[in-house]
XYZ file of C-alpha atoms in Angstrom:
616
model
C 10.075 -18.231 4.665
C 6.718 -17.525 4.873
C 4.982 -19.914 7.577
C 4.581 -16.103 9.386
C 2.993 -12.951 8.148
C 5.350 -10.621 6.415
C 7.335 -7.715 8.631
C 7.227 -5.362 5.826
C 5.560 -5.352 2.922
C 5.708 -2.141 0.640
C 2.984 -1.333 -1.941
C 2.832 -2.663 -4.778
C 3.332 0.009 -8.022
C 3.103 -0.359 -11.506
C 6.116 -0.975 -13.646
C 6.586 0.655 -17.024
C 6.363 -1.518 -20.555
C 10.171 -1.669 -21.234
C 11.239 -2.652 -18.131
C 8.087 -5.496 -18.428
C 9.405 -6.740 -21.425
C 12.841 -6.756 -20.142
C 11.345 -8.848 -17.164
C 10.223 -11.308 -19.629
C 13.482 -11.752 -21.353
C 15.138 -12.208 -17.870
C 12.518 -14.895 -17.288
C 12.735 -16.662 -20.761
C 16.347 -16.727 -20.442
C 16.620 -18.589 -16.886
C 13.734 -20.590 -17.735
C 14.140 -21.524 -21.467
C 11.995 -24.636 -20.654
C 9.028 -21.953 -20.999
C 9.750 -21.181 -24.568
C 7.952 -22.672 -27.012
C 9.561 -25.360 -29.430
C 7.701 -24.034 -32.620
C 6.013 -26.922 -35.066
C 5.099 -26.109 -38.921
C 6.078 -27.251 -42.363
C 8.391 -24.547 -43.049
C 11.227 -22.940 -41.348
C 10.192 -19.338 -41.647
C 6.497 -20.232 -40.854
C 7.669 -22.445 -37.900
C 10.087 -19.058 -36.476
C 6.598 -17.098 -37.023
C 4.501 -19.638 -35.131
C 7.059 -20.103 -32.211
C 7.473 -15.743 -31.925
C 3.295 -15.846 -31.653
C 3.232 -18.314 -29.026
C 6.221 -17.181 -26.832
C 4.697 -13.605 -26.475
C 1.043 -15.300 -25.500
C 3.083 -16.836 -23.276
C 5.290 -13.891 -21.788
C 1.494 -12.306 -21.699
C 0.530 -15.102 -19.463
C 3.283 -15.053 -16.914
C 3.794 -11.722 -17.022
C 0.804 -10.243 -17.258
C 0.256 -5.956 -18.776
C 0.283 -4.045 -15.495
C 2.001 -6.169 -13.900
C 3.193 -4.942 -10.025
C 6.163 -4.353 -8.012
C 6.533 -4.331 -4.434
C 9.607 -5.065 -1.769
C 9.161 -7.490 1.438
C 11.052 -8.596 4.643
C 10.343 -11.451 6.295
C 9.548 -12.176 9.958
C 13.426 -14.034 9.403
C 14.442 -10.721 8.305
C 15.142 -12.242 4.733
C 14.538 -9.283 1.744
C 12.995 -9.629 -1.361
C 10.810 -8.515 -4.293
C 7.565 -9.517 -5.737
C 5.947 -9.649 -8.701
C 2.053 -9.105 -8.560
C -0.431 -9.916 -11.199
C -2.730 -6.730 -11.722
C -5.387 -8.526 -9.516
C -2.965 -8.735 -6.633
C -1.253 -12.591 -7.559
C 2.288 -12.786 -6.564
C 3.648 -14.330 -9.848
C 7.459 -14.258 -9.056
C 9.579 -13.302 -6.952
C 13.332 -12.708 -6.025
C 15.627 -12.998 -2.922
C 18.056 -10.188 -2.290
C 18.348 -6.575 -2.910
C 18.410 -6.022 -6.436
C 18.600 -9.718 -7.232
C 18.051 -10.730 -10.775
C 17.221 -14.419 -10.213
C 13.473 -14.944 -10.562
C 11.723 -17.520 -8.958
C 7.862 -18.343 -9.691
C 5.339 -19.024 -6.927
C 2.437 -21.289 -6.973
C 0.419 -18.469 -8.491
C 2.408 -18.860 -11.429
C 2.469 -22.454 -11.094
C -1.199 -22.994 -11.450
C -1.073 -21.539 -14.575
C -1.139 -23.866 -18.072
C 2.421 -23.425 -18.801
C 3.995 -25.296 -21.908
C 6.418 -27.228 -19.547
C 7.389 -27.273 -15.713
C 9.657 -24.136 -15.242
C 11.438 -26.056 -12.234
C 12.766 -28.964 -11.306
C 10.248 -31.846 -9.528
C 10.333 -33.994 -6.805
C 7.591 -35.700 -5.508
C 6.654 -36.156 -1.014
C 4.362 -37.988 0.458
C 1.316 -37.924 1.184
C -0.265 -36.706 3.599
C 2.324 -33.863 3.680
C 4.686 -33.721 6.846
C 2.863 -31.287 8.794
C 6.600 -29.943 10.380
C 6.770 -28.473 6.371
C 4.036 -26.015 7.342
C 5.630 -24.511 10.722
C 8.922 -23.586 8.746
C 11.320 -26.350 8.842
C 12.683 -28.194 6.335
C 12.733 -30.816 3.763
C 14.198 -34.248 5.457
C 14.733 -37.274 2.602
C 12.939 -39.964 4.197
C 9.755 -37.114 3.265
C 10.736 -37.936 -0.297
C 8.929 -40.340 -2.405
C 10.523 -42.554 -5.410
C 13.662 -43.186 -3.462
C 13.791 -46.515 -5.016
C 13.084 -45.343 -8.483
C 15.785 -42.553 -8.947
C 14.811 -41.952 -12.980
C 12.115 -39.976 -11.464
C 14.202 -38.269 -8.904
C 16.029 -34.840 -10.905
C 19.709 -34.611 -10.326
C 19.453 -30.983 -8.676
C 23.321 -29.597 -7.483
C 23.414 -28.044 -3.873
C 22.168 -24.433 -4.037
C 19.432 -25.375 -6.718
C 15.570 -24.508 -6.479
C 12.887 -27.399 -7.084
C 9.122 -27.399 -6.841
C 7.542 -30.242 -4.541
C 4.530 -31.639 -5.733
C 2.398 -33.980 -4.102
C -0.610 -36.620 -5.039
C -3.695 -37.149 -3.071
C -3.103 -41.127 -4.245
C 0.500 -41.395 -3.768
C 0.754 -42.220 -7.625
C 1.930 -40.248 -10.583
C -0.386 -37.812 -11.063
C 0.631 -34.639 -8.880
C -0.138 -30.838 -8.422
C 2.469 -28.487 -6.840
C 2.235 -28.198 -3.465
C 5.512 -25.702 -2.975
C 9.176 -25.489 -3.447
C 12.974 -25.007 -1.878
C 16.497 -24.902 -2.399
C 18.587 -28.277 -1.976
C 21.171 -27.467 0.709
C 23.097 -30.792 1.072
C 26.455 -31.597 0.245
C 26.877 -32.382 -3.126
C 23.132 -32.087 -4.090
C 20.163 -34.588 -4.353
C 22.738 -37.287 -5.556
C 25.042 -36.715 -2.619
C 22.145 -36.848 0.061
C 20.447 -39.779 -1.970
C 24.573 -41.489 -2.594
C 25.173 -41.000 1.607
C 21.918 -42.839 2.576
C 22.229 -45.955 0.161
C 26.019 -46.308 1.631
C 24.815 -45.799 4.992
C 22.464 -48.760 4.229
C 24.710 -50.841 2.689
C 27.185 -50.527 5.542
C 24.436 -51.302 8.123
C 24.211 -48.216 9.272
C 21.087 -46.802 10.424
C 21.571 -43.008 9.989
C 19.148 -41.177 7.786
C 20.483 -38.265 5.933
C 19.419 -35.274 7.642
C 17.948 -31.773 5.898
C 18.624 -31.725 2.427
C 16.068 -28.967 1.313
C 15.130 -25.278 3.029
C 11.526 -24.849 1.978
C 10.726 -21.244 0.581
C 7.617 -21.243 0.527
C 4.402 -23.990 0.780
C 0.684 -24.021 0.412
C -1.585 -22.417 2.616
C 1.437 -20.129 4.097
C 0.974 -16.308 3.675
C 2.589 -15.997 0.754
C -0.485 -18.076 -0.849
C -3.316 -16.441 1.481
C -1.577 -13.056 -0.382
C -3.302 -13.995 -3.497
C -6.559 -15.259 -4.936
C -5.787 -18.903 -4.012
C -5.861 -20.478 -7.839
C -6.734 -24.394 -8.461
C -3.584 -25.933 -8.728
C -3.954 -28.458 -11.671
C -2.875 -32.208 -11.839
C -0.001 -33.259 -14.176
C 1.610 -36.056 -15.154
C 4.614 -36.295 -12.894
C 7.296 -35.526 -15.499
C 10.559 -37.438 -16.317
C 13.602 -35.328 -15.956
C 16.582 -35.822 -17.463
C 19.178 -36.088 -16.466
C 17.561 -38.156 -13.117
C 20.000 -39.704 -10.760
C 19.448 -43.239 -12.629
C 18.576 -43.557 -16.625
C 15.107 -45.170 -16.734
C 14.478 -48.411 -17.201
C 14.206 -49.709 -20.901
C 11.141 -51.397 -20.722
C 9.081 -50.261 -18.193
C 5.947 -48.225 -19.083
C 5.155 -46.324 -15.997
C 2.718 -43.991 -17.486
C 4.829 -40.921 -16.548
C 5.465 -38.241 -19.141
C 6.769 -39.093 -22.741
C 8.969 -35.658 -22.617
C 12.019 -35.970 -20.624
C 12.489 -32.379 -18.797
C 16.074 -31.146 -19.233
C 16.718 -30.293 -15.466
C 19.640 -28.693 -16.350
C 17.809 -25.839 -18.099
C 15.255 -25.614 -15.701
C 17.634 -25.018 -12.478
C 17.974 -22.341 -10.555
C 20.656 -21.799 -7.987
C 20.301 -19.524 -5.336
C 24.254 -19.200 -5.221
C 23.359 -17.065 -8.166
C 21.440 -14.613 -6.052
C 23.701 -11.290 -5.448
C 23.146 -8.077 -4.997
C 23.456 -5.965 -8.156
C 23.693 -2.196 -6.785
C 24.578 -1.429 -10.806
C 20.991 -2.757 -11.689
C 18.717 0.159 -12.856
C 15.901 0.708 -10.328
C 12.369 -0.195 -11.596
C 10.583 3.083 -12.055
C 6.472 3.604 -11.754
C 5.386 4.806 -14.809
C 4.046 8.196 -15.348
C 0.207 8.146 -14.266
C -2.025 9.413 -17.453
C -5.443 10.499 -17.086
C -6.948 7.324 -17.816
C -5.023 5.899 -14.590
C -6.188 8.483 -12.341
C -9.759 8.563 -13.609
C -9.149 4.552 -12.694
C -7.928 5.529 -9.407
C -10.423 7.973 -8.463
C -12.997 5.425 -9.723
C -11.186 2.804 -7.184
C -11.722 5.585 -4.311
C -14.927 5.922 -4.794
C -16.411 2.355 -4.755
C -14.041 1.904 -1.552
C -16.059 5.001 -0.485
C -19.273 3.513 -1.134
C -18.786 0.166 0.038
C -16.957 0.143 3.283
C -17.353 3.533 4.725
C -20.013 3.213 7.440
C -20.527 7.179 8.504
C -21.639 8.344 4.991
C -24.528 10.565 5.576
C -26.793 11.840 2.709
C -27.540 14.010 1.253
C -24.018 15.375 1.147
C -22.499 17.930 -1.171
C -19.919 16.473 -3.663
C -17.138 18.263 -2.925
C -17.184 16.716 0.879
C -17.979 13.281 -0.301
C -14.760 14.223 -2.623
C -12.534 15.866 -0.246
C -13.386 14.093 3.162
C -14.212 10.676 1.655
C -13.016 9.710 -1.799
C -9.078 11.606 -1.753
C -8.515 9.653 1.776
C -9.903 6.892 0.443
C -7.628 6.686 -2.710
C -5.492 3.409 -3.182
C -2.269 3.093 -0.924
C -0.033 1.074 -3.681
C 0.024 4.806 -5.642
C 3.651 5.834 -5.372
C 4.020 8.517 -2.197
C 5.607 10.849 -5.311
C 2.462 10.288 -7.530
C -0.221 10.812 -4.931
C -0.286 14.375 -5.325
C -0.972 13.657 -9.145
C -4.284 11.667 -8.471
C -6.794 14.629 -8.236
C -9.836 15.562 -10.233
C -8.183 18.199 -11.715
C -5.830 15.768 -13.975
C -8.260 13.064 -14.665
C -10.270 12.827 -17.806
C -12.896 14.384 -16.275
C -10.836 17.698 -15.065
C -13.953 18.958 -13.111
C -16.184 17.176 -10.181
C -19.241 18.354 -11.757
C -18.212 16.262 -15.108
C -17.251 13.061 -12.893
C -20.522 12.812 -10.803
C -22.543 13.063 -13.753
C -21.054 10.640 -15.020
C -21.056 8.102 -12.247
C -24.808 9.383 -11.808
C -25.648 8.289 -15.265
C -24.046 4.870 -14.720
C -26.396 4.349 -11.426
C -23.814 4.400 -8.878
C -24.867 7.709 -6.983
C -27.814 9.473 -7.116
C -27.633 13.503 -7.399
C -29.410 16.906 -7.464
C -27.986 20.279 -9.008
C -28.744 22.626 -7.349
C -27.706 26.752 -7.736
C -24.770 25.196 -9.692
C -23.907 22.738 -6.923
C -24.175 18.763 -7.091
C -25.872 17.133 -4.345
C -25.600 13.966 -3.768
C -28.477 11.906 -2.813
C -27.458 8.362 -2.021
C -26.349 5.251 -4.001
C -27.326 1.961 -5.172
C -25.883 -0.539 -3.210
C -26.551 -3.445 -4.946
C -24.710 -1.915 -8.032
C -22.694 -3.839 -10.046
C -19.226 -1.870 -9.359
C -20.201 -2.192 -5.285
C -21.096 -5.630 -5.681
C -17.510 -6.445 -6.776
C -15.236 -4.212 -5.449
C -12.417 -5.222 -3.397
C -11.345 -3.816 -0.372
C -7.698 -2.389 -0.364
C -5.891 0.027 1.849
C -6.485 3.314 1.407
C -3.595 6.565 2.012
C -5.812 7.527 4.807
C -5.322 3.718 6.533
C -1.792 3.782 5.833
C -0.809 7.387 7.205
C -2.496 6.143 10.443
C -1.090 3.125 10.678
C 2.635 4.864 9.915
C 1.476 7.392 12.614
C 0.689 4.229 15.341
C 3.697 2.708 14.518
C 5.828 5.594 15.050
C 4.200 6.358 18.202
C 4.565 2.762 19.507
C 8.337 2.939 18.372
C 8.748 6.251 20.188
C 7.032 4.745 23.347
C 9.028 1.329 23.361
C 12.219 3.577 23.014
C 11.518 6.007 25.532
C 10.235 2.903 28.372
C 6.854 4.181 27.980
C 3.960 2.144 29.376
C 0.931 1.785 27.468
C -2.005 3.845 28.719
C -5.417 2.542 28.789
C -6.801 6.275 28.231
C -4.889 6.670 24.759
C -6.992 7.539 22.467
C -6.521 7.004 18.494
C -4.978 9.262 16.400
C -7.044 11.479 14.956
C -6.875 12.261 11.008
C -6.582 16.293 11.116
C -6.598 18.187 7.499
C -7.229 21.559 6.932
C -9.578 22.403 4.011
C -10.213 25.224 1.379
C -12.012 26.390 -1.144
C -11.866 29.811 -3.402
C -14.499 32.412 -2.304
C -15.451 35.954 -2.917
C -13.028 38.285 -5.093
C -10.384 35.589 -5.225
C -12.444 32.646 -7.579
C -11.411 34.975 -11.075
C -7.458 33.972 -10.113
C -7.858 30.763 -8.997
C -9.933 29.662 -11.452
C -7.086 30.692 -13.626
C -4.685 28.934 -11.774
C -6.432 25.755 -11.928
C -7.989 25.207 -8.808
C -11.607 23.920 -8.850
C -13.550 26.606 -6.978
C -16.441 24.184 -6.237
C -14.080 21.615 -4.807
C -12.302 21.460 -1.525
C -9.035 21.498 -1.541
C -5.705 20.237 1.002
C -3.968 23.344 2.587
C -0.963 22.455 0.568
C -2.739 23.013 -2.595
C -3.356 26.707 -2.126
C 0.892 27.645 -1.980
C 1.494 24.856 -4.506
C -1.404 26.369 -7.264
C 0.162 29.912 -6.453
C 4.126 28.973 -6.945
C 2.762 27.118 -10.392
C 0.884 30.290 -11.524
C 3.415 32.630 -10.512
C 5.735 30.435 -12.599
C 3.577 30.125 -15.411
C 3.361 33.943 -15.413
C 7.063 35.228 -14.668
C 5.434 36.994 -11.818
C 8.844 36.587 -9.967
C 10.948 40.024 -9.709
C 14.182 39.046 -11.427
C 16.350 41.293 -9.503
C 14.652 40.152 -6.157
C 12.973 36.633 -5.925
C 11.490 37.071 -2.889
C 9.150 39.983 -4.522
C 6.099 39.271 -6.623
C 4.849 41.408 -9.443
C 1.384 41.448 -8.784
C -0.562 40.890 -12.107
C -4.406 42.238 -12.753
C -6.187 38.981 -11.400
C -3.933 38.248 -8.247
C -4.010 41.951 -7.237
C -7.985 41.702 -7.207
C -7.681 38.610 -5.211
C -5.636 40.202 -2.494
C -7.475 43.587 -2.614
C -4.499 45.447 -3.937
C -5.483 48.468 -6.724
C -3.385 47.826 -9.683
C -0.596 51.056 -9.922
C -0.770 51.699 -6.083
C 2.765 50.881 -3.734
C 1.457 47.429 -3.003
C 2.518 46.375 -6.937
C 5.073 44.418 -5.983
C 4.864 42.454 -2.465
C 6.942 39.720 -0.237
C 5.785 36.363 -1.084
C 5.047 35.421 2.173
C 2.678 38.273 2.014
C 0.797 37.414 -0.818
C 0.401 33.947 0.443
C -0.943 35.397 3.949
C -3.160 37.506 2.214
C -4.747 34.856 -0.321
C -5.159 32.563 2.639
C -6.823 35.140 4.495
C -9.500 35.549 1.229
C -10.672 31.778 1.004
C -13.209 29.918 2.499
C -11.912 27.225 5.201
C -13.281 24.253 6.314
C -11.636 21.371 8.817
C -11.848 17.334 8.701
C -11.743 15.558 11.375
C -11.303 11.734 11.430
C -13.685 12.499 8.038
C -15.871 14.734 9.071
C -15.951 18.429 7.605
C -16.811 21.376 9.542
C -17.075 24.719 8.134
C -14.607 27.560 9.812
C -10.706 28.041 10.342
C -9.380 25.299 12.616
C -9.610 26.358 16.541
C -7.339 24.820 18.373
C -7.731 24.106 22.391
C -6.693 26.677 24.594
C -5.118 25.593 27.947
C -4.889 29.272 30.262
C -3.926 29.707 33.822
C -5.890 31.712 35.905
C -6.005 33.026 39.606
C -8.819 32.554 41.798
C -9.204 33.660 45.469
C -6.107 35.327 46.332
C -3.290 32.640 45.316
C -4.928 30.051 44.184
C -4.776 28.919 40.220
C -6.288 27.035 37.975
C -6.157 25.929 34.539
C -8.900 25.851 31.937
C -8.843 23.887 28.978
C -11.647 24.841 26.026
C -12.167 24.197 22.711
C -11.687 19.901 23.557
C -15.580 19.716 21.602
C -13.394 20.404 18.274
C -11.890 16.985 18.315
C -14.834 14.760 19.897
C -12.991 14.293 23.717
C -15.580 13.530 26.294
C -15.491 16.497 28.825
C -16.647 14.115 31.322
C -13.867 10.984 30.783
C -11.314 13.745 30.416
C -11.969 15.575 32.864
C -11.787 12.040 35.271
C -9.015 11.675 34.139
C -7.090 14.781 34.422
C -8.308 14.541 38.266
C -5.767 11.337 38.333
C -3.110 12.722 36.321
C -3.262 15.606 38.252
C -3.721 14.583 41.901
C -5.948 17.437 42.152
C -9.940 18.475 42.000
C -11.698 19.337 38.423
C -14.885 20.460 37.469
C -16.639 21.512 34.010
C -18.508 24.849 33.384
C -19.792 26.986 30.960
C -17.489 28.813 28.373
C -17.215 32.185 29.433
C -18.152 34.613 27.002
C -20.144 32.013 24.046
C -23.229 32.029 23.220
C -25.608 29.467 25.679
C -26.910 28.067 22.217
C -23.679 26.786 21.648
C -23.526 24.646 24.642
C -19.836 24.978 24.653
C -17.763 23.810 27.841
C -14.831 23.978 29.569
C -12.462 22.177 32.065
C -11.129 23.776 35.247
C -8.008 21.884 36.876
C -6.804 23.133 40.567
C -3.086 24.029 40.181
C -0.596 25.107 37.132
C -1.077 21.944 34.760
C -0.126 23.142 31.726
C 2.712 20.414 30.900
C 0.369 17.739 32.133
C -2.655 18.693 30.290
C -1.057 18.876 26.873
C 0.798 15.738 27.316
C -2.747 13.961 27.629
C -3.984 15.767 24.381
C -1.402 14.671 22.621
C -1.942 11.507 23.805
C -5.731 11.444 22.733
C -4.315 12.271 19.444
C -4.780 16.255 19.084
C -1.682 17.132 17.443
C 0.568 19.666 19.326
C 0.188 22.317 16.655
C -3.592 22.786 17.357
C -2.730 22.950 21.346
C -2.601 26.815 22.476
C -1.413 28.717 25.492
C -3.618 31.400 26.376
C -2.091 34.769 28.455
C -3.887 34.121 31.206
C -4.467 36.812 34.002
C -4.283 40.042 32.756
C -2.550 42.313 34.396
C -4.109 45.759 35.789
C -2.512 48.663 35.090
């Protein structure tokens, strides 16, 4: 299933702690072999002991903060895993919805009580065809002539493989599959001895579909434990009772296969099953979170450039750089504003005191200075994918989709997308109201804050005219912010208005791929103009904005175009500036802003300008 990289694979979120201890109740049920037997003198002491140890081990295969997230194969086969917190996948399940849990070698490695599954032992050196996806053949099999130590497993049943570097009878799990021949092991193993017996020489064919085997992706997905050697265990019922007197040195134990079986018949789709829900984030988490952002931040970004005021190292670096396995619905929750800190001043303080960053106040503002690199929390973060990472790849892929539907050849002069967010922060007669609306005024913040702060305050405050929603009662502190006079005709105004206006009154800022600039966003302004009679042409300004060589554009606008270009001066700036623009022979409009949007400028920050105006 897994001899190719995953073609979906969502993020892995947090489940809450009744729906993890209903998980380990599912588990304990299907794999009672995990339970603990419970020893002691007396019988309530011994029910005491055995409660203790079953809930060390429900801690240990399901571990607190424990991970969900849904995959699809390359085979197009759906599932669900189960991640320890440092990104292990512990179980997992086939089928929408499917309540059958199966554990991975993760889980495997572990020092469980008993074997959860069902054993057989290959050979050694393992058939290399195992690790390209195809499956289990008997003659792979070992102990064919001993079939005590082969488990009778019915068709549809999952069993772990396990291996020895010696061939003998100590082993260590090397993967696992589900027996698909007639009638089970004992059929496959029944149809070969008769075949040999009758003189026959036809091997049995497949008997086993692997799911999944070492080194495949689903083991480069985790840490990559040390899988521990065990006695290779007894099972009972095998396909032949053991022999009376022989000592082979194999477990003591017999393992009841038939409560360690799991049949994938069993798999179904349960569209009654209760979804898993993330639980709520509490301030804790997101001070956790932000904490995560940060070191990512820190350790991987390679265009950090100090000193740099901490609300850009917040806004432009950290918030893109928070973890992508947040739930999409919960992102919006993981700001500074809800942590335990509730202010950025508090926060890089904090992280200043524990040497991570080094700062300077200054005029009320933190500056920060640089960071240790060889701290601790640097030292041992791991890498993840950030929001920022995953919105571009979703953005790529959709393009690439688009293209491949439309017959679309790639271009060699696409650029990358480019990561465009508007920025804000309160200024001027406007930081009284948002201050009380909960904004941090020292902080920049998305645009979709500003609306969002102002529909909660306006809530908070009945604001809304009851006999009108679309009015707003304007109260002492958003009047000021506006510049309305409190008692004048402008006490009541259209939403939309008082949203206009507040935007208006705040300081803006743009990022860029990361990078902040101060000012409103200007977008590039494509104009047609006439020259020399009839003659037109089309300048495009503004391309400095978003980082497009003038030069390499402008080359290639001369191909797309089939016509001459040259770059000049910006009419009417400032020389200091050094701004430029393009001139194109001909109307190009279409063909210019097709190639924009192809360099990744979003359409909504392309322009048409009047052009020519006309005298009067």
């Amino acid at each position: 299933m897994f001899k190719k990289p995953l073609a979906h694979q969502s993020n892995a979120t947090p489940i809450r702690s009744s729906a993890r201890r209903q998980l380990i109740n599912a588990i304990f049920a299907q794999y009672p072999l995990l339970l603990s037997s419970g020893r002691g003198e007396a019988k309530e002491q011994q029910d005491e002991d055995a409660i203790a140890v079953d809930k060390e081990i429900g801690r240990l295969i399901v571990p607190e903060g424990v991970r969900l997230g849904t995959f699809e194969t390359s085979a197009e086969i759906q599932g669900t895993l189960y991640y320890s917190p440092s990104g292990d996948p512990l179980w997992m399940t086939i089928g929408r919805s499917s309540s059958t849990y199966i554990p991975t070698l993760c889980l495997l490695s572990l020092s469980l009580p008993r074997p959860p599954l069902p054993t057989i032992q290959i050979y050694h050196p393992l058939p290399p065809p195992l690790f390209t996806g195809a499956p289990l053949f008997l003659p792979a099999v070992r102990n064919l002539n001993n079939l005590h130590l082969i488990p009778d497993v019915p068709e549809g049943g999952v069993v772990a493989f396990v291996a020895s570097d010696n061939n003998g009878s100590e082993v260590r799990y090397v993967g696992a599959g589900i027996v698909v021949a007639q009638g089970g092991i004992r059929g496959a193993v029944e149809r070969r001895k008769r075949n040999r017996s009758e003189g026959r020489e036809v091997e049995e064919g497949k008997f086993c579909d692997v799911l999944y085997m070492i080194n495949d992706h689903l083991w480069q997905m985790g840490s990559k434990p040390t899988l521990l050697t065990f006695t290779l265990p007894v099972p009972s019922p095998g396909l032949a009772p053991p022999p009376a007197s022989e000592d082979s040195g194999l477990s003591e134990n017999p393992i009841p296969v038939s409560e360690s079986i799991v049949e994938m018949k069993d798999l179904r789709i349960d569209d009654s099953a209760a979804p898993v829900t993330p639980a709520d984030l509490s301030p804790s988490d997101i001070s956790t979170l932000l904490n995560q952002a940060l070191y990512q931040t820190l350790s991987t970004s390679e265009s950090l450039s100090f000193p740099m005021p901490a609300s850009t190292l917040y806004s432009a670096h950290i918030f893109p750089n928070r973890p992508a396995y947040i739930p999409k619905a919960q992102r919006d929750e993981v700001v500074i504003g809800k942590s335990e800190w509730k202010k950025l001043t508090k926060w890089m303080k904090e992280i200043s005191k524990d040497g991570v960053i080094k700062m300077k106040e200054s005029k009320g503002e933190i500056v920060v200075q640089g960071y240790d690199a060889k701290h601790m929390a640097l030292q041992t973060h791991k890498p993840f994918l950030t929001v920022s990472e995953e919105e571009a790849r979703a953005t790529k892929k959709a393009t690439r989709e688009a293209a491949e539907a439309t017959g679309a050849e790639a271009s060699g002069s696409k650029g990358k997308s480019r990561h465009i967010e508007e920025l804000w922060r309160p200024s001027g007669s406007g930081i009284a109201f948002w201050e009380a609306a909960g904004v941090e005024t020292t902080t920049l913040q998305p645009s979709s804050q500003l609306k969002a702060s102002f529909e909660d305050y306006v809530n908070r405050n009945s604001l809304s005219d009851p006999s009108d929603r679309r009015m707003i009662v304007l109260d002492d502190s958003l009047a000021k912010a506006i510049g309305v006079k409190m008692g004048s005709s402008e006490s009541r105004l259209v939403r939309e208005e008082v949203i206009r206006r507040l935007r208006s009154g705040v300081s803006w800022s743009v990022s860029i791929d990361g990078v902040v600039k101060k000012g409103a966003m200007q977008p590039v302004l494509i104009s047609v103009k006439t020259r020399q009679g009839r003659k037109t042409v089309t300048l495009i300004s503004g391309l400095e904005t978003f980082g497009i060589d003038l030069e390499d554009f402008a080359e290639e606008l001369k191909k797309l175009c089939a016509g001459s270009t040259a770059i000049q001066p910006l009419q009417g700036a400032s020389p200091k500036l050094n701004l430029r623009e393009i001139m194109v022979q001909g109307t190009q409009t279409k063909i210019v802003t097709d190639a924009l949007v192809d360099k990744g400028v979003p359409k909504r920050y392309i322009k048409e300008g009047d052009g020519d105006k006309k005298k009067k």
